[in-house]
mmCIF file of C-alpha atoms in Angstrom:
data_model
loop_
_atom_site.group_PDB
_atom_site.id
_atom_site.type_symbol
_atom_site.label_atom_id
_atom_site.label_comp_id
_atom_site.label_asym_id
_atom_site.label_seq_id
_atom_site.Cartn_x
_atom_site.Cartn_y
_atom_site.Cartn_z
ATOM 1 C CA MET A 6 22.168 30.347 -18.911
ATOM 2 C CA ASP A 7 18.631 31.099 -20.297
ATOM 3 C CA THR A 8 17.255 27.834 -21.782
ATOM 4 C CA THR A 9 13.330 28.901 -22.435
ATOM 5 C CA THR A 10 13.166 32.473 -23.839
ATOM 6 C CA VAL A 11 12.091 31.864 -27.401
ATOM 7 C CA ARG A 12 15.138 33.215 -30.318
ATOM 8 C CA ALA A 13 14.195 34.268 -33.586
ATOM 9 C CA LEU A 14 15.536 31.854 -36.244
ATOM 10 C CA GLY A 15 17.480 34.477 -38.383
ATOM 11 C CA LYS A 16 14.922 36.771 -40.647
ATOM 12 C CA SER A 17 11.830 34.501 -40.561
ATOM 13 C CA GLN A 18 8.949 34.556 -38.193
ATOM 14 C CA LEU A 19 10.237 31.242 -36.695
ATOM 15 C CA GLY A 20 11.140 31.223 -32.575
ATOM 16 C CA VAL A 21 12.883 28.195 -31.144
ATOM 17 C CA THR A 22 13.605 27.362 -27.845
ATOM 18 C CA PRO A 23 17.752 27.527 -27.551
ATOM 19 C CA LEU A 24 17.752 24.200 -26.307
ATOM 20 C CA GLY A 25 16.636 21.824 -28.840
ATOM 21 C CA PHE A 26 16.921 18.065 -29.246
ATOM 22 C CA GLY A 27 18.311 16.410 -32.236
ATOM 23 C CA GLY A 28 16.633 13.291 -33.701
ATOM 24 C CA GLY A 29 18.755 11.962 -35.586
ATOM 25 C CA THR A 30 20.020 9.189 -32.795
ATOM 26 C CA ILE A 31 16.428 7.988 -32.270
ATOM 27 C CA GLY A 32 16.382 7.278 -35.090
ATOM 28 C CA SER A 33 18.481 4.442 -34.233
ATOM 29 C CA PRO A 34 17.257 0.279 -34.879
ATOM 30 C CA GLN A 35 19.444 -0.501 -31.926
ATOM 31 C CA LEU A 36 17.110 1.771 -29.759
ATOM 32 C CA GLY A 37 13.840 0.787 -29.447
ATOM 33 C CA ASN A 38 10.404 2.529 -29.639
ATOM 34 C CA GLU A 39 9.681 2.933 -25.803
ATOM 35 C CA ALA A 40 13.091 4.214 -24.800
ATOM 36 C CA SER A 41 13.015 6.590 -28.038
ATOM 37 C CA LEU A 42 9.664 8.086 -26.828
ATOM 38 C CA ALA A 43 10.693 8.155 -23.077
ATOM 39 C CA THR A 44 13.790 10.385 -24.298
ATOM 40 C CA VAL A 45 11.477 12.990 -26.552
ATOM 41 C CA ALA A 46 9.463 12.779 -23.585
ATOM 42 C CA ALA A 47 12.421 13.576 -21.264
ATOM 43 C CA ALA A 48 13.429 16.237 -23.556
ATOM 44 C CA TRP A 49 9.698 18.228 -23.066
ATOM 45 C CA LYS A 50 10.213 17.948 -19.127
ATOM 46 C CA THR A 51 13.172 20.217 -19.204
ATOM 47 C CA GLY A 52 11.528 22.423 -21.618
ATOM 48 C CA VAL A 53 12.641 21.963 -24.773
ATOM 49 C CA ARG A 54 10.365 22.749 -27.638
ATOM 50 C CA PHE A 55 12.830 22.555 -31.005
ATOM 51 C CA TYR A 56 12.774 19.324 -32.174
ATOM 52 C CA ASP A 57 14.976 18.458 -35.453
ATOM 53 C CA THR A 58 14.559 15.281 -37.516
ATOM 54 C CA ALA A 59 15.087 13.868 -40.936
ATOM 55 C CA PRO A 60 14.118 11.202 -43.464
ATOM 56 C CA TRP A 61 17.483 10.047 -43.146
ATOM 57 C CA TYR A 62 17.634 9.307 -39.918
ATOM 58 C CA GLY A 63 16.681 5.306 -39.400
ATOM 59 C CA LEU A 64 15.106 6.246 -42.620
ATOM 60 C CA GLY A 65 12.366 6.941 -41.595
ATOM 61 C CA ARG A 66 12.525 6.027 -37.441
ATOM 62 C CA SER A 67 12.937 9.003 -36.480
ATOM 63 C CA GLU A 68 10.316 11.134 -38.258
ATOM 64 C CA ARG A 69 7.754 8.577 -36.999
ATOM 65 C CA ARG A 70 8.974 7.859 -33.831
ATOM 66 C CA LEU A 71 9.319 11.868 -32.889
ATOM 67 C CA GLY A 72 5.585 12.567 -34.342
ATOM 68 C CA LEU A 73 4.242 9.693 -31.880
ATOM 69 C CA ALA A 74 5.581 11.228 -28.865
ATOM 70 C CA LEU A 75 4.909 14.895 -29.254
ATOM 71 C CA ALA A 76 1.133 13.916 -30.255
ATOM 72 C CA ALA A 77 1.356 12.526 -26.114
ATOM 73 C CA LEU A 78 3.071 15.569 -25.019
ATOM 74 C CA GLY A 79 1.533 19.151 -25.979
ATOM 75 C CA GLN A 80 -0.765 21.041 -28.235
ATOM 76 C CA ARG A 81 0.677 21.363 -31.827
ATOM 77 C CA ARG A 82 0.969 25.315 -31.275
ATOM 78 C CA GLU A 83 3.323 24.292 -28.138
ATOM 79 C CA PHE A 84 6.218 23.023 -30.219
ATOM 80 C CA ARG A 85 8.553 23.311 -33.329
ATOM 81 C CA VAL A 86 9.542 21.061 -35.721
ATOM 82 C CA ASN A 87 12.384 21.194 -38.190
ATOM 83 C CA THR A 88 12.432 18.373 -41.142
ATOM 84 C CA LYS A 89 15.055 18.073 -44.191
ATOM 85 C CA ILE A 90 14.501 17.750 -47.693
ATOM 86 C CA GLY A 91 16.667 15.833 -50.526
ATOM 87 C CA LYS A 92 16.049 12.669 -50.183
ATOM 88 C CA THR A 93 13.355 10.525 -50.791
ATOM 89 C CA LEU A 94 12.827 7.214 -49.297
ATOM 90 C CA LEU A 95 12.043 4.065 -51.701
ATOM 91 C CA PRO A 96 10.399 1.128 -50.601
ATOM 92 C CA GLU A 97 12.841 -2.112 -51.866
ATOM 93 C CA PRO A 98 10.036 -4.588 -53.212
ATOM 94 C CA VAL A 99 11.439 -7.960 -53.064
ATOM 95 C CA ARG A 100 14.221 -9.260 -50.764
ATOM 96 C CA ASN A 101 15.832 -12.495 -50.707
ATOM 97 C CA ALA A 102 17.905 -14.695 -48.601
ATOM 98 C CA ALA A 103 21.098 -12.949 -48.675
ATOM 99 C CA ASN A 104 19.130 -9.650 -47.820
ATOM 100 C CA ARG A 105 19.420 -8.236 -51.495
ATOM 101 C CA SER A 106 16.624 -6.445 -52.804
ATOM 102 C CA LEU A 107 15.288 -6.277 -56.870
ATOM 103 C CA SER A 108 14.034 -3.719 -58.067
ATOM 104 C CA PRO A 109 11.147 -3.400 -60.646
ATOM 105 C CA GLY A 110 13.920 -2.894 -63.133
ATOM 106 C CA GLY A 111 16.159 -6.522 -62.297
ATOM 107 C CA GLU A 112 18.982 -4.264 -60.955
ATOM 108 C CA VAL A 113 20.192 -5.568 -57.367
ATOM 109 C CA ARG A 114 20.947 -3.302 -54.706
ATOM 110 C CA THR A 115 21.696 -3.634 -51.434
ATOM 111 C CA PRO A 116 19.472 -1.826 -49.167
ATOM 112 C CA ARG A 117 21.286 0.863 -46.520
ATOM 113 C CA ASP A 118 18.160 0.125 -43.661
ATOM 114 C CA PRO A 119 17.912 -3.765 -44.099
ATOM 115 C CA ILE A 120 15.290 -3.573 -41.333
ATOM 116 C CA SER A 121 13.088 -0.827 -42.807
ATOM 117 C CA GLY A 122 13.628 -2.453 -46.292
ATOM 118 C CA PHE A 123 13.837 1.555 -47.702
ATOM 119 C CA ARG A 124 16.721 2.997 -49.724
ATOM 120 C CA VAL A 125 17.542 6.341 -50.662
ATOM 121 C CA HIS A 126 16.882 8.557 -53.777
ATOM 122 C CA PHE A 127 18.695 11.625 -53.578
ATOM 123 C CA GLU A 128 16.672 14.419 -55.523
ATOM 124 C CA TYR A 129 16.286 18.639 -55.265
ATOM 125 C CA THR A 130 14.020 19.265 -57.774
ATOM 126 C CA GLU A 131 10.808 21.120 -57.138
ATOM 127 C CA ALA A 132 8.927 17.951 -57.638
ATOM 128 C CA ALA A 133 11.102 15.647 -55.397
ATOM 129 C CA ILE A 134 10.954 18.458 -52.328
ATOM 130 C CA LEU A 135 7.149 18.441 -52.306
ATOM 131 C CA ARG A 136 6.872 15.216 -52.421
ATOM 132 C CA GLN A 137 9.833 14.586 -49.951
ATOM 133 C CA HIS A 138 7.757 17.701 -47.788
ATOM 134 C CA ALA A 139 4.277 15.181 -47.979
ATOM 135 C CA ASP A 140 5.933 11.789 -46.985
ATOM 136 C CA SER A 141 7.211 13.366 -43.814
ATOM 137 C CA LEU A 142 4.234 14.725 -42.509
ATOM 138 C CA GLN A 143 2.753 11.879 -43.142
ATOM 139 C CA ARG A 144 5.542 10.095 -40.992
ATOM 140 C CA LEU A 145 5.348 13.074 -38.270
ATOM 141 C CA GLY A 146 1.570 12.572 -38.530
ATOM 142 C CA LEU A 147 1.424 16.299 -38.410
ATOM 143 C CA ALA A 148 -0.506 18.938 -41.197
ATOM 144 C CA SER A 149 2.832 20.677 -41.201
ATOM 145 C CA VAL A 150 6.370 21.426 -40.083
ATOM 146 C CA ASP A 151 7.665 24.553 -39.352
ATOM 147 C CA SER A 152 11.007 24.511 -41.398
ATOM 148 C CA LEU A 153 12.562 22.620 -43.826
ATOM 149 C CA THR A 154 16.210 22.080 -44.061
ATOM 150 C CA ILE A 155 18.146 21.337 -47.422
ATOM 151 C CA HIS A 156 19.875 18.000 -46.349
ATOM 152 C CA ASP A 157 23.515 16.396 -47.467
ATOM 153 C CA ILE A 158 24.728 18.384 -50.686
ATOM 154 C CA ASP A 159 28.086 17.970 -49.782
ATOM 155 C CA TYR A 160 30.943 16.112 -50.435
ATOM 156 C CA GLY A 161 30.530 13.610 -48.112
ATOM 157 C CA TYR A 162 27.946 11.784 -49.863
ATOM 158 C CA HIS A 163 28.530 12.969 -53.599
ATOM 159 C CA SER A 164 31.220 13.552 -55.600
ATOM 160 C CA PRO A 165 31.815 17.154 -57.767
ATOM 161 C CA GLU A 166 29.669 16.301 -60.412
ATOM 162 C CA GLN A 167 27.319 15.088 -58.184
ATOM 163 C CA ILE A 168 26.854 17.735 -56.757
ATOM 164 C CA GLU A 169 26.871 20.498 -59.796
ATOM 165 C CA VAL A 170 24.375 18.063 -60.500
ATOM 166 C CA HIS A 171 22.329 18.201 -57.382
ATOM 167 C CA LEU A 172 22.910 22.827 -57.530
ATOM 168 C CA GLY A 173 21.474 22.386 -60.905
ATOM 169 C CA GLU A 174 17.932 20.408 -59.550
ATOM 170 C CA LEU A 175 17.764 23.567 -56.502
ATOM 171 C CA ALA A 176 18.209 26.275 -58.986
ATOM 172 C CA ARG A 177 14.900 28.418 -58.804
ATOM 173 C CA SER A 178 14.404 27.998 -62.750
ATOM 174 C CA GLY A 179 12.584 25.218 -64.633
ATOM 175 C CA GLY A 180 11.097 23.159 -62.263
ATOM 176 C CA GLY A 181 14.141 23.636 -59.571
ATOM 177 C CA GLY A 182 13.571 23.102 -55.716
ATOM 178 C CA ALA A 183 14.350 26.768 -54.217
ATOM 179 C CA ARG A 184 11.204 27.447 -56.013
ATOM 180 C CA ALA A 185 9.525 24.928 -54.143
ATOM 181 C CA LEU A 186 10.831 25.538 -50.746
ATOM 182 C CA GLU A 187 10.279 29.265 -51.513
ATOM 183 C CA ASP A 188 6.162 28.794 -52.965
ATOM 184 C CA LEU A 189 5.737 26.788 -49.274
ATOM 185 C CA ARG A 190 7.186 29.503 -47.413
ATOM 186 C CA ASP A 191 5.181 31.917 -49.301
ATOM 187 C CA ALA A 192 1.866 30.379 -48.366
ATOM 188 C CA GLY A 193 2.201 29.892 -44.890
ATOM 189 C CA LEU A 194 3.061 26.349 -45.316
ATOM 190 C CA VAL A 195 6.736 26.504 -43.459
ATOM 191 C CA SER A 196 8.076 29.411 -41.501
ATOM 192 C CA ALA A 197 11.625 29.060 -42.547
ATOM 193 C CA ILE A 198 13.819 27.186 -44.921
ATOM 194 C CA GLY A 199 17.584 25.930 -43.761
ATOM 195 C CA CYS A 200 20.591 24.361 -45.382
ATOM 196 C CA GLY A 201 22.522 21.837 -43.519
ATOM 197 C CA CYS A 202 26.320 22.841 -43.357
ATOM 198 C CA ASN A 203 28.934 19.811 -42.537
ATOM 199 C CA LEU A 204 32.334 21.996 -42.032
ATOM 200 C CA GLU A 205 33.648 18.988 -40.047
ATOM 201 C CA SER A 206 37.446 18.996 -40.695
ATOM 202 C CA ARG A 207 38.277 15.307 -40.348
ATOM 203 C CA ASN A 208 35.055 14.079 -42.799
ATOM 204 C CA ALA A 209 36.943 10.687 -43.904
ATOM 205 C CA TRP A 210 34.384 10.142 -46.286
ATOM 206 C CA SER A 211 34.520 13.528 -48.525
ATOM 207 C CA TRP A 212 35.992 14.062 -52.157
ATOM 208 C CA ASP A 213 39.116 15.504 -52.278
ATOM 209 C CA GLY A 214 38.945 18.859 -53.023
ATOM 210 C CA GLY A 215 35.717 19.515 -51.365
ATOM 211 C CA ASN A 216 35.149 23.396 -49.895
ATOM 212 C CA HIS A 217 31.965 22.975 -47.820
ATOM 213 C CA GLU A 218 32.189 26.778 -46.851
ATOM 214 C CA GLU A 219 31.805 27.322 -50.460
ATOM 215 C CA LEU A 220 29.277 25.148 -51.024
ATOM 216 C CA CYS A 221 27.350 26.363 -48.165
ATOM 217 C CA ALA A 222 27.440 29.875 -49.593
ATOM 218 C CA ARG A 223 26.523 28.855 -53.306
ATOM 219 C CA ILE A 224 23.404 27.210 -52.046
ATOM 220 C CA ALA A 225 22.650 30.803 -50.212
ATOM 221 C CA ASP A 226 23.099 32.060 -53.679
ATOM 222 C CA ARG A 227 20.509 29.759 -54.954
ATOM 223 C CA VAL A 228 17.854 29.812 -52.318
ATOM 224 C CA ASP A 229 16.509 32.888 -49.994
ATOM 225 C CA LEU A 230 17.640 30.728 -46.759
ATOM 226 C CA ASP A 231 16.449 31.446 -42.786
ATOM 227 C CA PHE A 232 18.883 29.827 -41.339
ATOM 228 C CA PHE A 233 22.060 27.169 -41.335
ATOM 229 C CA VAL A 234 21.954 23.763 -40.075
ATOM 230 C CA VAL A 235 25.888 23.561 -38.653
ATOM 231 C CA ALA A 236 27.221 20.378 -38.221
ATOM 232 C CA GLY A 237 31.053 19.706 -36.648
ATOM 233 C CA GLY A 238 32.099 23.546 -37.219
ATOM 234 C CA TYR A 239 31.902 25.318 -34.546
ATOM 235 C CA THR A 240 32.594 23.329 -30.899
ATOM 236 C CA LEU A 241 35.080 24.098 -28.646
ATOM 237 C CA LEU A 242 37.543 22.089 -30.392
ATOM 238 C CA GLU A 243 36.365 23.036 -33.602
ATOM 239 C CA THR A 244 35.558 26.914 -34.854
ATOM 240 C CA ARG A 245 36.154 27.035 -38.329
ATOM 241 C CA ALA A 246 32.764 28.527 -39.175
ATOM 242 C CA LEU A 247 34.219 31.932 -37.420
ATOM 243 C CA ARG A 248 35.919 32.099 -41.070
ATOM 244 C CA ARG A 249 32.951 31.995 -43.225
ATOM 245 C CA ILE A 250 29.776 30.102 -42.550
ATOM 246 C CA LEU A 251 29.047 32.801 -39.328
ATOM 247 C CA PRO A 252 30.378 36.081 -40.991
ATOM 248 C CA LEU A 253 27.856 35.199 -44.051
ATOM 249 C CA ALA A 254 25.153 34.641 -41.817
ATOM 250 C CA GLU A 255 25.352 38.024 -39.761
ATOM 251 C CA GLU A 256 25.862 39.757 -43.239
ATOM 252 C CA ARG A 257 22.286 38.172 -44.863
ATOM 253 C CA ARG A 258 20.581 37.958 -41.081
ATOM 254 C CA ILE A 259 20.774 34.275 -41.839
ATOM 255 C CA GLY A 260 20.506 31.916 -38.286
ATOM 256 C CA VAL A 261 22.302 28.902 -37.063
ATOM 257 C CA VAL A 262 21.175 26.035 -35.454
ATOM 258 C CA ILE A 263 24.318 24.093 -34.225
ATOM 259 C CA ALA A 264 24.481 20.535 -34.572
ATOM 260 C CA ALA A 265 26.628 17.786 -32.688
ATOM 261 C CA PRO A 266 27.632 20.765 -30.180
ATOM 262 C CA TYR A 267 29.495 18.020 -28.012
ATOM 263 C CA ALA A 268 31.345 16.688 -31.181
ATOM 264 C CA SER A 269 29.509 13.430 -31.340
ATOM 265 C CA GLY A 270 29.300 13.299 -27.592
ATOM 266 C CA TRP A 271 33.064 13.881 -27.218
ATOM 267 C CA LEU A 272 33.079 17.121 -24.824
ATOM 268 C CA ALA A 273 29.964 15.638 -22.672
ATOM 269 C CA ASP A 274 32.274 12.215 -22.332
ATOM 270 C CA SER A 275 35.269 12.009 -19.423
ATOM 271 C CA SER A 276 35.782 8.160 -19.632
ATOM 272 C CA GLY A 277 37.365 8.904 -23.202
ATOM 273 C CA SER A 278 35.504 5.971 -24.715
ATOM 274 C CA ALA A 279 33.143 8.304 -27.163
ATOM 275 C CA THR A 280 34.065 9.082 -30.681
ATOM 276 C CA TYR A 281 34.995 12.432 -31.640
ATOM 277 C CA MET A 282 33.046 13.361 -34.821
ATOM 278 C CA TYR A 283 32.247 9.864 -35.372
ATOM 279 C CA ALA A 284 35.582 8.719 -35.871
ATOM 280 C CA PRO A 285 38.658 7.814 -33.165
ATOM 281 C CA ALA A 286 39.478 11.245 -31.632
ATOM 282 C CA PRO A 287 43.474 12.029 -33.239
ATOM 283 C CA PRO A 288 45.837 12.824 -30.450
ATOM 284 C CA GLU A 289 46.070 16.472 -30.713
ATOM 285 C CA VAL A 290 41.940 16.518 -29.562
ATOM 286 C CA VAL A 291 42.412 14.388 -26.686
ATOM 287 C CA ALA A 292 45.127 16.902 -25.652
ATOM 288 C CA ARG A 293 43.219 19.934 -25.978
ATOM 289 C CA SER A 294 40.196 18.208 -24.484
ATOM 290 C CA GLU A 295 42.345 17.084 -21.563
ATOM 291 C CA ARG A 296 43.754 20.682 -20.541
ATOM 292 C CA MET A 297 39.939 22.151 -20.959
ATOM 293 C CA ARG A 298 38.557 19.617 -18.790
ATOM 294 C CA ALA A 299 41.186 20.127 -16.111
ATOM 295 C CA ILE A 300 40.549 23.967 -16.327
ATOM 296 C CA CYS A 301 37.055 23.715 -15.759
ATOM 297 C CA ALA A 302 37.382 21.358 -13.140
ATOM 298 C CA ASP A 303 39.702 24.401 -11.242
ATOM 299 C CA HIS A 304 36.392 25.890 -11.253
ATOM 300 C CA GLY A 305 33.836 22.823 -10.197
ATOM 301 C CA VAL A 306 31.996 22.839 -13.991
ATOM 302 C CA PRO A 307 32.296 19.947 -16.259
ATOM 303 C CA LEU A 308 33.886 20.671 -19.790
ATOM 304 C CA ALA A 309 30.196 19.582 -21.081
ATOM 305 C CA ALA A 310 28.541 22.684 -19.484
ATOM 306 C CA ALA A 311 31.065 24.896 -21.508
ATOM 307 C CA ALA A 312 30.638 22.956 -24.338
ATOM 308 C CA LEU A 313 26.581 23.172 -24.439
ATOM 309 C CA GLN A 314 27.169 27.173 -23.476
ATOM 310 C CA PHE A 315 29.973 28.003 -26.005
ATOM 311 C CA PRO A 316 28.101 27.985 -29.596
ATOM 312 C CA LEU A 317 25.358 29.901 -27.974
ATOM 313 C CA ALA A 318 27.067 33.097 -27.335
ATOM 314 C CA HIS A 319 27.461 33.679 -30.776
ATOM 315 C CA PRO A 320 24.929 35.896 -31.880
ATOM 316 C CA ALA A 321 24.220 34.179 -35.296
ATOM 317 C CA VAL A 322 23.413 31.295 -33.274
ATOM 318 C CA ALA A 323 19.588 30.449 -32.206
ATOM 319 C CA ALA A 324 19.812 27.162 -31.132
ATOM 320 C CA VAL A 325 21.463 24.272 -30.145
ATOM 321 C CA ILE A 326 20.559 20.588 -30.875
ATOM 322 C CA PRO A 327 22.304 18.125 -29.176
ATOM 323 C CA GLY A 328 20.945 14.553 -29.731
ATOM 324 C CA ALA A 329 19.998 11.646 -26.834
ATOM 325 C CA LYS A 330 19.606 8.195 -27.025
ATOM 326 C CA SER A 331 18.618 7.796 -23.148
ATOM 327 C CA PRO A 332 15.948 9.898 -21.044
ATOM 328 C CA ASP A 333 18.832 11.080 -18.673
ATOM 329 C CA GLU A 334 20.768 12.781 -21.657
ATOM 330 C CA PRO A 335 18.041 15.417 -21.713
ATOM 331 C CA VAL A 336 18.333 15.992 -18.659
ATOM 332 C CA ALA A 337 22.304 16.269 -18.832
ATOM 333 C CA ASN A 338 21.672 18.912 -21.046
ATOM 334 C CA ARG A 339 19.480 21.073 -19.396
ATOM 335 C CA ARG A 340 22.128 20.885 -16.328
ATOM 336 C CA ASN A 341 24.466 21.702 -18.220
ATOM 337 C CA LEU A 342 22.697 24.596 -19.795
ATOM 338 C CA ASP A 343 21.697 26.057 -16.142
ATOM 339 C CA THR A 344 25.529 25.498 -15.060
ATOM 340 C CA GLU A 345 27.005 29.139 -14.385
ATOM 341 C CA VAL A 346 30.532 28.511 -16.015
ATOM 342 C CA PRO A 347 32.881 31.569 -14.499
ATOM 343 C CA ALA A 348 34.228 34.192 -16.715
ATOM 344 C CA ASP A 349 37.809 32.132 -16.402
ATOM 345 C CA VAL A 350 37.157 29.424 -17.695
ATOM 346 C CA TRP A 351 36.602 31.159 -20.755
ATOM 347 C CA ARG A 352 39.932 33.907 -20.174
ATOM 348 C CA ARG A 353 42.138 30.614 -19.627
ATOM 349 C CA PHE A 354 40.714 28.912 -22.465
ATOM 350 C CA LYS A 355 42.120 32.317 -24.414
ATOM 351 C CA ALA A 356 44.900 32.448 -23.204
ATOM 352 C CA GLU A 357 46.602 29.029 -23.448
ATOM 353 C CA GLY A 358 45.016 28.844 -27.274
ATOM 354 C CA LEU A 359 42.691 26.349 -26.702
ATOM 355 C CA LEU A 360 39.663 28.505 -27.866
ATOM 356 C CA ASP A 361 40.061 31.032 -30.862
ATOM 357 C CA GLU A 362 40.325 34.449 -29.191
ATOM 358 C CA ASN A 363 37.867 35.767 -31.644
ATOM 359 C CA ALA A 364 34.986 33.632 -30.748
ATOM 360 C CA PRO A 365 32.071 35.037 -28.956
ATOM 361 C CA THR A 366 31.847 33.452 -25.114
ATOM 362 C CA PRO A 367 29.545 33.910 -22.474
#
């Protein structure tokens, strides 16, 4: 599969390489600076020129590391960076021996990341987004990013009442964040606006009754989006994005970037030790995966190759952004996309009911 020809991201002027890099893992405090920079460099060597990050990943650590790595790899015109808005990082000014912190107002908080000493404040107003954008540029060490993505207005983090508050903050009128995003794009300070869509079917942290697909559609009604970043909703094992999000994307010329194409590593790990979307895999997923792996083995290809190539066959999908925690993993990603997956693999997946028959395949 062609991994280097740039694809248009929806109706925007932004083009991205189909194989991108998800920067969540390099934000982990368990991964050292040296290993993180080497991992980004390995991705660069495989032809990756589209890099995704966020303030949330390691509370600023991913952005800092990505910026340092890219500064040593190429000229600014050679790569594209997507980061996210919605979360302002606030330092905890005082910490005591119990690893707690005192805010200026005196209330006690526990930092989300005691190593960095920052906490997250969710806000999607115009003023907040402009600050978040500027803060990200400082952490990245860049004068610009290519796109901004609305991050985590979803039921994994907020109650239904909080969702309505944040949607109100995003509205175009009265200092809303939609205006800030569209003004940044109109001024040429970013080339595209995106929205994260968490479509994981097993999200144990979601509030009961939360409909993520409906929520993504509501955000698209409030903001002139160029793309969605879909996590957990379009993999070999979960194709619920076909129900509403992908048709909506095609109808409105909204591009799609697929995060976690390996379902948090499950589809790339034949040992069975990985998690499935960050939780233990249920028996049904284990059984389907084993059968898919057997079919791939019959044709001499790894399941990971089929997993990475599958989302890119949909006409709305511009890129996949698998994460990586070592230099070996970007190399494996490139190898998986270069592996030819015979048409009979896809035919057998569908014939045995393992894959939605309406899903486009390579």
